[in-house]
GROMACS .gro file of C-alpha atoms in nm:
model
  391
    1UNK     CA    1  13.956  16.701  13.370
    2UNK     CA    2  13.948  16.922  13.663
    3UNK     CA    3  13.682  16.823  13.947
    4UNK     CA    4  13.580  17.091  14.189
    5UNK     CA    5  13.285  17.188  14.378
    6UNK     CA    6  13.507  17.505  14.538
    7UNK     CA    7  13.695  17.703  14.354
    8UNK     CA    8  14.077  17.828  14.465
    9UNK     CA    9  14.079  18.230  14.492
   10UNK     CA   10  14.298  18.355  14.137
   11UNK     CA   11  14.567  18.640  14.268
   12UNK     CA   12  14.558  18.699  13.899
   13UNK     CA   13  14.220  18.743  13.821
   14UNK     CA   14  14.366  19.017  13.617
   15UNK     CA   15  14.526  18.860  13.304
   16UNK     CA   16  14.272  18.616  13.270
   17UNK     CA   17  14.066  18.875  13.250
   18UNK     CA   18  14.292  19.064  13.018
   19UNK     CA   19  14.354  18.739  12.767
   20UNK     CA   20  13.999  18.718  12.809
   21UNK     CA   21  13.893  19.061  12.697
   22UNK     CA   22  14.176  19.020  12.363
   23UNK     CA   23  14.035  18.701  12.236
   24UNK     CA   24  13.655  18.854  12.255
   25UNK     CA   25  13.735  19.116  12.072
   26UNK     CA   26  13.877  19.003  11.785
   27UNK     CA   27  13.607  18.725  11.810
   28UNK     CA   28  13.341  18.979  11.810
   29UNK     CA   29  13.427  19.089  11.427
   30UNK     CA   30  13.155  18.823  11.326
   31UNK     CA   31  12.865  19.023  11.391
   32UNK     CA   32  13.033  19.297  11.183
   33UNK     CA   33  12.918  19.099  10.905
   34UNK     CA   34  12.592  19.347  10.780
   35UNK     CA   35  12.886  19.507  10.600
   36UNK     CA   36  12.937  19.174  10.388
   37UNK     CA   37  12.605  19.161  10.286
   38UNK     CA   38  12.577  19.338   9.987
   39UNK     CA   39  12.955  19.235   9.851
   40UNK     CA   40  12.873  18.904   9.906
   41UNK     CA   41  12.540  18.917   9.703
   42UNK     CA   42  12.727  19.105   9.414
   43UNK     CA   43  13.027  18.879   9.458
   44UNK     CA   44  12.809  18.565   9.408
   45UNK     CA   45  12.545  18.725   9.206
   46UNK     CA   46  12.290  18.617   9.503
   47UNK     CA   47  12.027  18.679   9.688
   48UNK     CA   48  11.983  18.862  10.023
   49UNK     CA   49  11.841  18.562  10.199
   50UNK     CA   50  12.121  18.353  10.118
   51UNK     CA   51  12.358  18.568  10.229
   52UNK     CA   52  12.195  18.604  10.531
   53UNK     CA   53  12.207  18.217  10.540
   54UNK     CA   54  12.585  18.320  10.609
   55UNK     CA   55  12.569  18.489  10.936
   56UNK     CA   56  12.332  18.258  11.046
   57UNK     CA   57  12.453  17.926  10.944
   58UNK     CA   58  12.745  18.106  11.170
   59UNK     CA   59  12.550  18.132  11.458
   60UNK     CA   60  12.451  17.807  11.463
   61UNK     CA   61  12.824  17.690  11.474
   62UNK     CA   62  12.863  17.936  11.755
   63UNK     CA   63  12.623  17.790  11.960
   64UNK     CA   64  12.723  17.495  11.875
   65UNK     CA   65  13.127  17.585  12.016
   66UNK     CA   66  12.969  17.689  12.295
   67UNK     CA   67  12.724  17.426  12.349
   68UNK     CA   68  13.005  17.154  12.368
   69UNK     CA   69  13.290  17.353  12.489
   70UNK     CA   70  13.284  17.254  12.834
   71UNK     CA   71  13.371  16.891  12.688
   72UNK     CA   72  13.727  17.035  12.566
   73UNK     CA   73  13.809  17.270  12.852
   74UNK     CA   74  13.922  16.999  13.084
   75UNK     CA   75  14.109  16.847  12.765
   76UNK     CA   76  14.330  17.069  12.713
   77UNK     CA   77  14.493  17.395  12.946
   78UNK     CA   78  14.388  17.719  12.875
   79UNK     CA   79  14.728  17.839  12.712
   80UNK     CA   80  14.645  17.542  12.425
   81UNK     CA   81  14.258  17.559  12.432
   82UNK     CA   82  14.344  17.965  12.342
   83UNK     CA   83  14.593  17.845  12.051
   84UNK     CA   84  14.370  17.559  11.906
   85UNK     CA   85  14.033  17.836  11.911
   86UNK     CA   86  14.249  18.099  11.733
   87UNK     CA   87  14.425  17.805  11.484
   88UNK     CA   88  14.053  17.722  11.393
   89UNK     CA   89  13.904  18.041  11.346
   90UNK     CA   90  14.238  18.149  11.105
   91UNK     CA   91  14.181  17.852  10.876
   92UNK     CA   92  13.852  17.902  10.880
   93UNK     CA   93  13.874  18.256  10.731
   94UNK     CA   94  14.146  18.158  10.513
   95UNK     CA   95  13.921  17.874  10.346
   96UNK     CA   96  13.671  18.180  10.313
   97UNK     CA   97  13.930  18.412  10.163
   98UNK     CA   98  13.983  18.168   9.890
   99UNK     CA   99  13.613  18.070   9.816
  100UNK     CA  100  13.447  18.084   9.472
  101UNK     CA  101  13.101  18.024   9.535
  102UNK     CA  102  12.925  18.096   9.868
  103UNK     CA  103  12.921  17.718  10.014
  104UNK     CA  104  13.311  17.802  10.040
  105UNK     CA  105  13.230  18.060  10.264
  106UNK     CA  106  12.949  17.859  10.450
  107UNK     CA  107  13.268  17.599  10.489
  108UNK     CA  108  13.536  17.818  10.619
  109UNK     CA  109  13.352  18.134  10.758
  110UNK     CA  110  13.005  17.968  10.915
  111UNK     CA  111  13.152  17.628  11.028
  112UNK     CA  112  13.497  17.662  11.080
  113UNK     CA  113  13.522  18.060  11.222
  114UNK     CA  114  13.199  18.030  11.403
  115UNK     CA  115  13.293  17.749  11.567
  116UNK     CA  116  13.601  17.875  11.669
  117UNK     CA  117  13.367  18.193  11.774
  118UNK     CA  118  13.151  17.976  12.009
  119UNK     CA  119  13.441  17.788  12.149
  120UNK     CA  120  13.637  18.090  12.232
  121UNK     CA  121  13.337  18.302  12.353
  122UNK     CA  122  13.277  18.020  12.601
  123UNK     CA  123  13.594  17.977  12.743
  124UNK     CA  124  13.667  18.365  12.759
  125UNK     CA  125  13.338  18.414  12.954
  126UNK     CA  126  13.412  18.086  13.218
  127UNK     CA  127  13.758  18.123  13.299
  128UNK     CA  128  13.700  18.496  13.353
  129UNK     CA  129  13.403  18.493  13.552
  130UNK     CA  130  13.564  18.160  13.814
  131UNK     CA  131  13.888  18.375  13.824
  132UNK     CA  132  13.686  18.686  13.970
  133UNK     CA  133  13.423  18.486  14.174
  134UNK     CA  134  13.337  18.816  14.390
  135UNK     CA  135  13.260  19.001  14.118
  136UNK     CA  136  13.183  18.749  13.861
  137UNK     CA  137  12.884  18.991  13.701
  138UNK     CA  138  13.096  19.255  13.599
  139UNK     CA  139  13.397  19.063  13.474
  140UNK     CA  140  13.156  18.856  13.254
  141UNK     CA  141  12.990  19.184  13.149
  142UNK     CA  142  13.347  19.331  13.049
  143UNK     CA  143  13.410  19.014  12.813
  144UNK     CA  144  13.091  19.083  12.680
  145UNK     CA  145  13.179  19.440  12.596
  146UNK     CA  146  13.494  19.344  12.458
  147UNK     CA  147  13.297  19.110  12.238
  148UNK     CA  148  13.051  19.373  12.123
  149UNK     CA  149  13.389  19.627  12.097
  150UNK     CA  150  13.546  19.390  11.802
  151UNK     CA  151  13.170  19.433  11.589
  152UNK     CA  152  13.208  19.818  11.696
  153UNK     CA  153  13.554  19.866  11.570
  154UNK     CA  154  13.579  19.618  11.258
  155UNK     CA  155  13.314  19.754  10.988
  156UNK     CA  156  13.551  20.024  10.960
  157UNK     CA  157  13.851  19.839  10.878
  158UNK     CA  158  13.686  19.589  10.666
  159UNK     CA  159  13.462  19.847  10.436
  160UNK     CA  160  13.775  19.971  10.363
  161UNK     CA  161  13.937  19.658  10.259
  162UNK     CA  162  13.595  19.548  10.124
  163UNK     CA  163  13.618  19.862   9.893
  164UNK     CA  164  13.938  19.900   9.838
  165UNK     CA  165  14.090  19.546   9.732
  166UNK     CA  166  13.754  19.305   9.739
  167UNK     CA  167  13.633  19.003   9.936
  168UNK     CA  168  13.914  18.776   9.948
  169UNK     CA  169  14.169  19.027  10.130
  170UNK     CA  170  13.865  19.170  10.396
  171UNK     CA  171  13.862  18.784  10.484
  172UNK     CA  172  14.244  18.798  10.516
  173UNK     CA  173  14.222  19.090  10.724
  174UNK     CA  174  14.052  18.868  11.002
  175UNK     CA  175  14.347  18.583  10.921
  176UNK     CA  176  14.614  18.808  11.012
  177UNK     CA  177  14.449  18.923  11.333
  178UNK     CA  178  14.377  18.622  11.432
  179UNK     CA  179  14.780  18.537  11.367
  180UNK     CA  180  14.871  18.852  11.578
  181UNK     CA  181  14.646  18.775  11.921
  182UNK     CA  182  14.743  18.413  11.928
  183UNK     CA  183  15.072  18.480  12.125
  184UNK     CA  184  14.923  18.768  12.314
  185UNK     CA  185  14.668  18.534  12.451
  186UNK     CA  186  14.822  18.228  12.550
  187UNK     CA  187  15.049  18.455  12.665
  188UNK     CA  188  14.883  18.636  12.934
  189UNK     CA  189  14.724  18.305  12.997
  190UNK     CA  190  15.017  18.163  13.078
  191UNK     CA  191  15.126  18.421  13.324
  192UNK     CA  192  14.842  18.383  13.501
  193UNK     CA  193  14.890  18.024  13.555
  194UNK     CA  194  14.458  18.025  13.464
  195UNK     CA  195  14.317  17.702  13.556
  196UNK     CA  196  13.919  17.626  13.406
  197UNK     CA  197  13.741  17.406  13.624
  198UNK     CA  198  13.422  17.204  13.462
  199UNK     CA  199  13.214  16.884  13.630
  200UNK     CA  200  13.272  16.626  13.467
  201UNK     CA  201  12.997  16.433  13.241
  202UNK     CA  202  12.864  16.148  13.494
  203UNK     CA  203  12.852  16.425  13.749
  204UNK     CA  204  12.551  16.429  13.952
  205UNK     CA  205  12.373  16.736  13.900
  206UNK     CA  206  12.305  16.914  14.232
  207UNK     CA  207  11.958  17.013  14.388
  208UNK     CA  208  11.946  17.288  14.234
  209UNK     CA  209  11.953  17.207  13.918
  210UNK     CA  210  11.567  17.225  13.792
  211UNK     CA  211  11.504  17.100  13.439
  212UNK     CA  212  11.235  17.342  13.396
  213UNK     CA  213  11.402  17.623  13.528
  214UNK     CA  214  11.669  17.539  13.247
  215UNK     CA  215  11.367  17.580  13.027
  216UNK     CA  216  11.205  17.883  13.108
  217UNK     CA  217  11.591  18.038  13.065
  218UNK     CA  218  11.603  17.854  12.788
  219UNK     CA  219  11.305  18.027  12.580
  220UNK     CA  220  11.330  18.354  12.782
  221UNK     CA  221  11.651  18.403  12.665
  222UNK     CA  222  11.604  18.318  12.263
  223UNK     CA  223  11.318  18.544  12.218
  224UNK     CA  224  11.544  18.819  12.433
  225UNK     CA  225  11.821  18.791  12.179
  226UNK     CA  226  11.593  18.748  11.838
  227UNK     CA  227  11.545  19.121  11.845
  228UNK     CA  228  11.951  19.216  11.841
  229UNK     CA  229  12.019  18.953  11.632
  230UNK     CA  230  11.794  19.032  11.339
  231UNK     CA  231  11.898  19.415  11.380
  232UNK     CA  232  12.308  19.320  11.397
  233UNK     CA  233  12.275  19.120  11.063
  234UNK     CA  234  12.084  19.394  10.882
  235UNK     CA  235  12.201  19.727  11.050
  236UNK     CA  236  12.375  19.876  10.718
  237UNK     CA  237  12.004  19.757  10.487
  238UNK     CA  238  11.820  19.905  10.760
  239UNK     CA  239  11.993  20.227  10.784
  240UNK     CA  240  11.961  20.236  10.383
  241UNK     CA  241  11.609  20.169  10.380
  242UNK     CA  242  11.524  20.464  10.614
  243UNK     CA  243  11.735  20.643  10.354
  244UNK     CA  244  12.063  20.742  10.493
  245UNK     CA  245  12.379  20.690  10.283
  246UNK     CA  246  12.729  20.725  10.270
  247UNK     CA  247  12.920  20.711  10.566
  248UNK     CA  248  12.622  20.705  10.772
  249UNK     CA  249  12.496  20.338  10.655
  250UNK     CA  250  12.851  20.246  10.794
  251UNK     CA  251  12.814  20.419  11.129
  252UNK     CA  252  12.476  20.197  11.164
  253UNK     CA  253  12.659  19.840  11.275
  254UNK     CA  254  12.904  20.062  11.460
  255UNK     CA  255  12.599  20.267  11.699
  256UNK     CA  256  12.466  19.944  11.745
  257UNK     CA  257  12.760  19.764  11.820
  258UNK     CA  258  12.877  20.012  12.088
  259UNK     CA  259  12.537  20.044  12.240
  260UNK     CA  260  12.586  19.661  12.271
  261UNK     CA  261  12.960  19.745  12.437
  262UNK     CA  262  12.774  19.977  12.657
  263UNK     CA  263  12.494  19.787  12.759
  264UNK     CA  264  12.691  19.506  12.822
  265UNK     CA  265  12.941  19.684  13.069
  266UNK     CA  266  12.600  19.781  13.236
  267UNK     CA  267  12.453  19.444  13.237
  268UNK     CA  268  12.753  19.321  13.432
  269UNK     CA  269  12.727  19.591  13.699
  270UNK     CA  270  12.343  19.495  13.752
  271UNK     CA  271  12.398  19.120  13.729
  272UNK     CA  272  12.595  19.195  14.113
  273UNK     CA  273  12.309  19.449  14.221
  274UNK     CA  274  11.993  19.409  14.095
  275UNK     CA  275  11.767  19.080  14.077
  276UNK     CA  276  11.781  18.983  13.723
  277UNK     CA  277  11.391  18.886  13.802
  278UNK     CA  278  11.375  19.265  13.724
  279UNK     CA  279  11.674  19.356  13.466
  280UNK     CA  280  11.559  19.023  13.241
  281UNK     CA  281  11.213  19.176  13.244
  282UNK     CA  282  11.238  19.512  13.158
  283UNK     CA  283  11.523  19.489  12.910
  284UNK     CA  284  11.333  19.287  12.689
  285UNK     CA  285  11.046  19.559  12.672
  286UNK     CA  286  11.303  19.816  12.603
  287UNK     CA  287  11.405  19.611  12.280
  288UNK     CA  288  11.045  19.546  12.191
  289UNK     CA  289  10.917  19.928  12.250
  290UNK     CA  290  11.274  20.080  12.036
  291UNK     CA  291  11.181  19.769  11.712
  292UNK     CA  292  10.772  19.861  11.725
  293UNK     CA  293  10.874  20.268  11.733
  294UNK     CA  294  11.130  20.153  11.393
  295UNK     CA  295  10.901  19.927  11.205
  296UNK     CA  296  10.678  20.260  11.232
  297UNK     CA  297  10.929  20.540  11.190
  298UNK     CA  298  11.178  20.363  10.982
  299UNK     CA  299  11.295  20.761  10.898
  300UNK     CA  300  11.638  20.910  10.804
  301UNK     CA  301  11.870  20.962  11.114
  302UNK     CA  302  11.631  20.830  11.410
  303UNK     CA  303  11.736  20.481  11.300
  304UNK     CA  304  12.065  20.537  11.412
  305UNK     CA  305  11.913  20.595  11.751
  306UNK     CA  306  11.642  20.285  11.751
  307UNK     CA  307  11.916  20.101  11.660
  308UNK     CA  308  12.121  20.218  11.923
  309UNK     CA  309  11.867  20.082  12.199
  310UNK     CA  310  11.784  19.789  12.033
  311UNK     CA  311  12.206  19.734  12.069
  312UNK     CA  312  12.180  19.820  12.456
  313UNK     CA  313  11.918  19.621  12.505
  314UNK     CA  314  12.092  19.348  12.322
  315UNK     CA  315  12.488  19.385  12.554
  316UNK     CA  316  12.360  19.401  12.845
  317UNK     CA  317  12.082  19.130  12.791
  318UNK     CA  318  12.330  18.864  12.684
  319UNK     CA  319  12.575  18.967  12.985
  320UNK     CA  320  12.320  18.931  13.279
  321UNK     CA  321  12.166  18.588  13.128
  322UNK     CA  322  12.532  18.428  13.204
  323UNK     CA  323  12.557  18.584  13.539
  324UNK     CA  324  12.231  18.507  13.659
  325UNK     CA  325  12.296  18.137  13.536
  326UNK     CA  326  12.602  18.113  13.734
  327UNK     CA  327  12.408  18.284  14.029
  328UNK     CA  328  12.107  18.052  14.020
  329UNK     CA  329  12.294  17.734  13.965
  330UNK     CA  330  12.635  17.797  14.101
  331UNK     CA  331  13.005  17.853  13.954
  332UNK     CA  332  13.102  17.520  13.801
  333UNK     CA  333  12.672  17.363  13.764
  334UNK     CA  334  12.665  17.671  13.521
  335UNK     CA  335  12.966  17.642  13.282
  336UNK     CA  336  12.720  17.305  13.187
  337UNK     CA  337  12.397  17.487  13.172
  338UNK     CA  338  12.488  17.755  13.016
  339UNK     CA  339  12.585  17.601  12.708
  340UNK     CA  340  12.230  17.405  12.679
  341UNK     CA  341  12.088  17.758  12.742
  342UNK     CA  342  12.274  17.932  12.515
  343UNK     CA  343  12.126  17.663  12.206
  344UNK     CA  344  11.815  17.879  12.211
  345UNK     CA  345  12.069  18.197  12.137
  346UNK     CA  346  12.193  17.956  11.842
  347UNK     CA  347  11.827  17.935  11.685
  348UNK     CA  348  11.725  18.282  11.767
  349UNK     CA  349  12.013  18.316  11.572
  350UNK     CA  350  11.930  18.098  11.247
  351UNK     CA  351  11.576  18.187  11.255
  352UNK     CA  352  11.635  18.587  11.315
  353UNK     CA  353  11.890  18.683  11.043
  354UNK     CA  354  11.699  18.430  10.793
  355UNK     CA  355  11.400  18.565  10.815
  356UNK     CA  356  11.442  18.927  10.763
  357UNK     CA  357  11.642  18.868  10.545
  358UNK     CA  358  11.310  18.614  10.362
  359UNK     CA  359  11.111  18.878  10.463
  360UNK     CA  360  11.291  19.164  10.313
  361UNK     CA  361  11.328  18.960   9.973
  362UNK     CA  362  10.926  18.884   9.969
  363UNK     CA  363  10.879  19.283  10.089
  364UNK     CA  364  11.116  19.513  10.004
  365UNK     CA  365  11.098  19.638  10.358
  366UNK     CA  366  11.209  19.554  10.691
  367UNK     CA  367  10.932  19.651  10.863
  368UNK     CA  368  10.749  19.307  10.896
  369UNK     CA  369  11.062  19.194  11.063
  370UNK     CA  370  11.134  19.438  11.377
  371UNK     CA  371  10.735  19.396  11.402
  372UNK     CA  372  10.834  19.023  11.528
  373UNK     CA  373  11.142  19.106  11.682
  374UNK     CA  374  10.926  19.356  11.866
  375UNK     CA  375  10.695  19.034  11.950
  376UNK     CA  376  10.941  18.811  12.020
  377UNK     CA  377  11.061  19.055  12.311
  378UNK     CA  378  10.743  19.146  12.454
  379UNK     CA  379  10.715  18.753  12.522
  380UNK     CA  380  11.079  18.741  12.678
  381UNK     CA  381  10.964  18.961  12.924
  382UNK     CA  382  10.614  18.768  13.002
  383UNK     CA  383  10.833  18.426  13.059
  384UNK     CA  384  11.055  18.602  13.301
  385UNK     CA  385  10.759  18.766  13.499
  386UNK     CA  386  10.586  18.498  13.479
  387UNK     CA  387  10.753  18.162  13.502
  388UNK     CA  388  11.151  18.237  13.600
  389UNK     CA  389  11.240  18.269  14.036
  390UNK     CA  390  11.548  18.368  14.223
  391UNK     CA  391  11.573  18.083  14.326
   0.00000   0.00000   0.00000
């Protein structure tokens, strides 16, 4: 396992970067999956709730990759860490492609590929961020975007093979991109000679290192995220039930997805500039204003556009939390903490999907939902006011 407390200056910053960017965004496919949801339920002859289960059993394996992944990075080097993520996530989808009742899927798709998601996510945002130390911020907030790119570009792709041949090939779609960005990866990771430099487990924490602190980040940071979440793994029912149709219920995941992109490029810009005292705060209200005004004018084409800010919100939200981790606590301290603060991103992630999706089945509506999403944000914002400092 690599041991530093300074880390060597990376020439080529640039193709970790790059490798980086490639494996996000095919990653970033998994919070495509609104446009699984009703397939899946007809597919299964279901309901919406367990479907939803899907995504967010997923989530929790996500956090879960990236809540231990700092225990494999010093195991293996990048070039294999990069082959074993993409080797997981491709059986995982190919266990999916081949289910017959929906466990299958919670098998391949939620364990295996969201594991593999949370893993790779992880690594991509580390190694990129202490290969660019001087501007950290914006590399992690271009990872981000590349994530959010992958849910902007794939609903279009996969409704097609959705429609066109059924469940089992949309699943091999993912397989076989998977296959083709394994050797394109480890690849440019290999060029770049990309090191990944973790402390150890019986390393002393430093100073700085405030359990509280951790905490307040901690919940901050889950009810942040409860708001995109719940709108990412409903965007195509939500667009329906304001009444659009057609093509437009497919562009919904897609506005909100590159929103996300966009916010998240933005995010990383302000992580360098701006004290993300201030960005953490008033992103959060942003989300919670853009839910409240849908859950009240849940109307034809202006979903599109609360969707769309509940998506910026979301990107650039979830690329200044890791930047202002790595700021607060240092380079290396924060591969650690991040992964105990990204468990909260893990529930927000059960609980979210899960419950609109409970709430929806008990309803008919989705209004109830963004209400609490709305919630859940205003109190983000209160915690980081009230309870999070510089330093």
């Amino acid at each position: 396992m690599h041991k530093a407390s300074e880390l060597p200056n990376r020439p080529q910053g640039m193709w970790v970067t790059l490798a980086s960017m490639v494996l996000a965004s095919v990653l970033g496919s998994v919070h495509a999956f609104a446009v699984f949801l009703e397939p899946m339920e007809n597919y299964f002859q279901t309901s919406r709730s367990q479907v939803s289960l899907t995504y967010s059993f997923t989530l929790l394996s996500l956090t879960l990759g990236v809540l231990i992944g700092h225990r494999f990075y010093g195991l293996l080097r990048p070039v294999s860490f990069s082959i074993a993520v993409c080797g997981l996530a491709l059986i995982g989808t190919l266990i999916a492609a081949s289910a017959t009742h929906i466990i299958m899927v919670w098998l391949g798709y939620s364990l295996l590929f969201g594991l593999a998601n949370g893993l790779g996510y992880g690594f991509a945002l580390q190694i990129s961020a202490q290969s660019n130390l001087e501007n950290k911020g914006f590399v992690m907030g271009l990872v981000t975007a590349s994530y959010a790119l992958g849910s902007v570009l794939s609903p279009w792709p996969l409704a097609f093979v959705l429609n066109s041949f059924g469940l089992m090939w949309a699943m091999l779609s993912l397989t076989f991109a998977l296959f083709v960005i394994m050797p394109v990866v480890s690849g440019l990771l290999y060029w770049s000679r990309a090191q990944l430099h973790v402390s150890p487990p019986d390393h002393k924490q430093s100073p700085r290192v405030n359990q509280h602190v951790i905490f307040f980040f901690w919940l901050a940071y889950g009810l942040a995220v409860m708001a995109g979440l719940m709108a990412i793994g409903h965007a195509t029912a939500i667009a329906e039930q304001a009444g659009l149709n057609g093509q437009l219920i497919l562009i919904a995941p897609s506005v909100l997805a590159l929103f996300s992109m966009s916010g998240s490029l933005l995010g990383g810009w302000m992580a360098d500039r701006i004290s993300f005292k201030v960005t953490l705060t008033v992103l959060p209200l942003l989300s919670a204003l853009s839910l409240a005004l849908l859950a009240l004018f849940l109307v034809d084409i202006s979903v599109l556009f609360g969707l769309g800010v509940t998506g910026f919100a979301y990107g650039a939200i979830i690329s200044i939390y890791p930047a202002a981790i790595a700021t607060r606590f240092g380079a290396v301290e924060g591969v650690r903490i991040y992964g105990k603060v990204f468990i909260a991103w893990g529930i927000a992630g059960f609980v979210g999907p899960w419950l609109a999706g409970r709430l929806y089945d008990l309803n008919g509506d989705y209004r109830l939902a963004l209400i609490i999403g709305s919630i859940a944000g205003l109190g983000s914002a209160l915690v980081v006011l009230t309870l999070l400092n510089e330093k």
